[in-house]
GROMACS .gro file of C-alpha atoms in nm:
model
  131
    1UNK     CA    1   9.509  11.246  11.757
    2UNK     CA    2   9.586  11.437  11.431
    3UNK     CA    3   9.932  11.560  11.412
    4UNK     CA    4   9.992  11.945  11.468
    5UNK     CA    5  10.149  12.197  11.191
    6UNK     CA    6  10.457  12.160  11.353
    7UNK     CA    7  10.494  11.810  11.323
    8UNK     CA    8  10.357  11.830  10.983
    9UNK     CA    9  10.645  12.048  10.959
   10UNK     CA   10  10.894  11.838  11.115
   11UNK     CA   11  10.797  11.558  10.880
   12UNK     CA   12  10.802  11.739  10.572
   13UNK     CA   13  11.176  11.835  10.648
   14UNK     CA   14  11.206  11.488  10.727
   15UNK     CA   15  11.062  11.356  10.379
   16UNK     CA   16  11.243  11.649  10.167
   17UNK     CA   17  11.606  11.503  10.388
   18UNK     CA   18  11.508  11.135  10.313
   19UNK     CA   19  11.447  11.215   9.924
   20UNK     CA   20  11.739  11.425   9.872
   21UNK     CA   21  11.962  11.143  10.069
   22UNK     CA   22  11.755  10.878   9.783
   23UNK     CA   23  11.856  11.101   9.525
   24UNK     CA   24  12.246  11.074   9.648
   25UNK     CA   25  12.208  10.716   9.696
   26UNK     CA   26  12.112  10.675   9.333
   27UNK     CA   27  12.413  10.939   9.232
   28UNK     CA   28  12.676  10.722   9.408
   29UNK     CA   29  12.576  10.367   9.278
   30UNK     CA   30  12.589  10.514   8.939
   31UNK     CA   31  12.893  10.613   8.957
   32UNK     CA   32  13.003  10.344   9.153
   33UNK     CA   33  12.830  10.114   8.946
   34UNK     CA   34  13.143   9.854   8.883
   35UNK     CA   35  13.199   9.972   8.557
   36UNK     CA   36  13.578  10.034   8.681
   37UNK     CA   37  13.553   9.699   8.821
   38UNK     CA   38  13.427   9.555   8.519
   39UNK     CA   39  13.623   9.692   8.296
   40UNK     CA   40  13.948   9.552   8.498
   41UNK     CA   41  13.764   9.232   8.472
   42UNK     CA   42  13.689   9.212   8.099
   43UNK     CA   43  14.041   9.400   8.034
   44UNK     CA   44  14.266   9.110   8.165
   45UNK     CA   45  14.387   8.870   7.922
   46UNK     CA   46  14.258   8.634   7.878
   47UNK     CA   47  13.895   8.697   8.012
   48UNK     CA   48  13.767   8.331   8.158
   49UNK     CA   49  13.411   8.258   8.246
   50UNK     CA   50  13.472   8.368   8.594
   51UNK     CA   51  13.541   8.686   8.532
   52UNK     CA   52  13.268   8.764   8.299
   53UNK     CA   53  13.020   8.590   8.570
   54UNK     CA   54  13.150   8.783   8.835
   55UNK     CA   55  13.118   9.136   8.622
   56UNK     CA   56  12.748   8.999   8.513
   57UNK     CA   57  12.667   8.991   8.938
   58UNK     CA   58  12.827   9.353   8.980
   59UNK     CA   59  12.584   9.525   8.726
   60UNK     CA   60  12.296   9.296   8.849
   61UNK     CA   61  12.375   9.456   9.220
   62UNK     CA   62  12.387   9.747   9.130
   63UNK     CA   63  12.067   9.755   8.893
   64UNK     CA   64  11.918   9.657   9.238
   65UNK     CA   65  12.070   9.902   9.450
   66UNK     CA   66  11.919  10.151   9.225
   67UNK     CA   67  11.579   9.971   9.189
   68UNK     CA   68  11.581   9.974   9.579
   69UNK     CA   69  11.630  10.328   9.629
   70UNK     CA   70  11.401  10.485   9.322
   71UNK     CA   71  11.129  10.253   9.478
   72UNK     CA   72  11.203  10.467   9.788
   73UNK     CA   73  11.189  10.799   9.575
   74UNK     CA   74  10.828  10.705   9.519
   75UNK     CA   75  10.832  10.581   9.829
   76UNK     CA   76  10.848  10.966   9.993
   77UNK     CA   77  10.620  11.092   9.665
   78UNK     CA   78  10.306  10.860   9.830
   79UNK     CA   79  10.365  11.002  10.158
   80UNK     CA   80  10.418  11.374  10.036
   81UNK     CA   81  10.048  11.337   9.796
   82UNK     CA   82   9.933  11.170  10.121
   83UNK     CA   83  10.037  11.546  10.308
   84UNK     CA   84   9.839  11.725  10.019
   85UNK     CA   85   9.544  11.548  10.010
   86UNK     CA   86   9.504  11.549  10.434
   87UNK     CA   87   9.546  11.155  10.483
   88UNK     CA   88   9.899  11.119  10.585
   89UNK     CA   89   9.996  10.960  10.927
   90UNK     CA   90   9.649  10.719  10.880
   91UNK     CA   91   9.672  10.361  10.876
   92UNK     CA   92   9.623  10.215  10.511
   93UNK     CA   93   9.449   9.925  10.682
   94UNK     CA   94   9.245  10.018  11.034
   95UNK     CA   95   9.249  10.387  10.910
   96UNK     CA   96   9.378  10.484  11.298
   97UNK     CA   97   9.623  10.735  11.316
   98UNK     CA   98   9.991  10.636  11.303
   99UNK     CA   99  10.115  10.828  11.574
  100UNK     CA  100  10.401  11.127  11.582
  101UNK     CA  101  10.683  10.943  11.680
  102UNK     CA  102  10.665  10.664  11.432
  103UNK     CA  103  10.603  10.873  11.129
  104UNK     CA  104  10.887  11.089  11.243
  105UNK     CA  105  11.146  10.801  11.220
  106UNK     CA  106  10.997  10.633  10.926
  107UNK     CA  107  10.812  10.887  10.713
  108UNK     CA  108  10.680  10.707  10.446
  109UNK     CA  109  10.505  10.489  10.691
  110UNK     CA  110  10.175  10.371  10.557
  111UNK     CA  111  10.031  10.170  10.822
  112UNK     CA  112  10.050  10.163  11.210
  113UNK     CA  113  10.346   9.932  11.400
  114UNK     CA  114  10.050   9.699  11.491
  115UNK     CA  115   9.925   9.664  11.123
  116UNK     CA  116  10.281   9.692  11.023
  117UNK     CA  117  10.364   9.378  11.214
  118UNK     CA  118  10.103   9.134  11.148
  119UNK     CA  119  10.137   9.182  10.769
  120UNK     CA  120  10.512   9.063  10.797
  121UNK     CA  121  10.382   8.805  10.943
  122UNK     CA  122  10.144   8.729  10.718
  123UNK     CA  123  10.369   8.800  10.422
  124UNK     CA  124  10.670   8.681  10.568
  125UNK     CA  125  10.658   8.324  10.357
  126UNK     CA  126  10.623   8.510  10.006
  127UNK     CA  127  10.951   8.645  10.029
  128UNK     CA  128  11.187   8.540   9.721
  129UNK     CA  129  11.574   8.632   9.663
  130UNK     CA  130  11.577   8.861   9.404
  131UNK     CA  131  11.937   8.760   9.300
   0.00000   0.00000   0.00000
């Protein structure tokens, strides 16, 4: 069942809320981004090892924080060309429609729950720590 102009509605809001939130995300990690902390760090004398590992980790979480939400940000542009070109809410892989209720709590949704789950299944094993 293709989703109505309301709920097309509804999920735009949805993606415009979800994008705005990305953008504050991104804000607050930036300037949050441990450069207070580092700076205490490095400005203690004198500076050992430790702390200059432990200020290296800070900016390496926080470069991922921010790689985790801008991958988001085009995360909700896919979904919003998806709106525009008349393909959104259609599974990426059995091309069956997503359904209301799931695109409503997860937008940027590209395939259906069962789709969803069998490739974390199947891709489940390839994940790496990125840290």
């Amino acid at each position: 069942m293709a989703l109505t102009q309301e709920q097309l509605s509804r999920i735009t809001k949805e993606l415009k809320r979800v994008y705005e939130g990305l953008l504050e995300d991104i804000r607050n990690e930036q300037d949050a981004s441990g450069n207070t902390q580092i700076a205490e760090l490095l400005g203690r004398v004198p500076a050992d090892s430790g702390d200059i590992s432990v200020a290296d980790a800070l900016v390496d979480l926080n470069v991922e924080l921010i790689d985790r939400h801008v991958q988001g940000l085009r995360d909700v542009e896919a979904a919003r060309q998806r709106l525009a070109e008349g393909n959104f809410g259609i599974c990426a892989d059995c091309e069956t429609n997503i359904g209301f209720e799931r695109m409503l709590a997860y937008p940027t949704a590209r395939r259906c729950l069962p789709c969803q789950e069998t490739r974390e299944k199947m891709f489940a094993h390839k994940a790496t720590p990125r840290l």
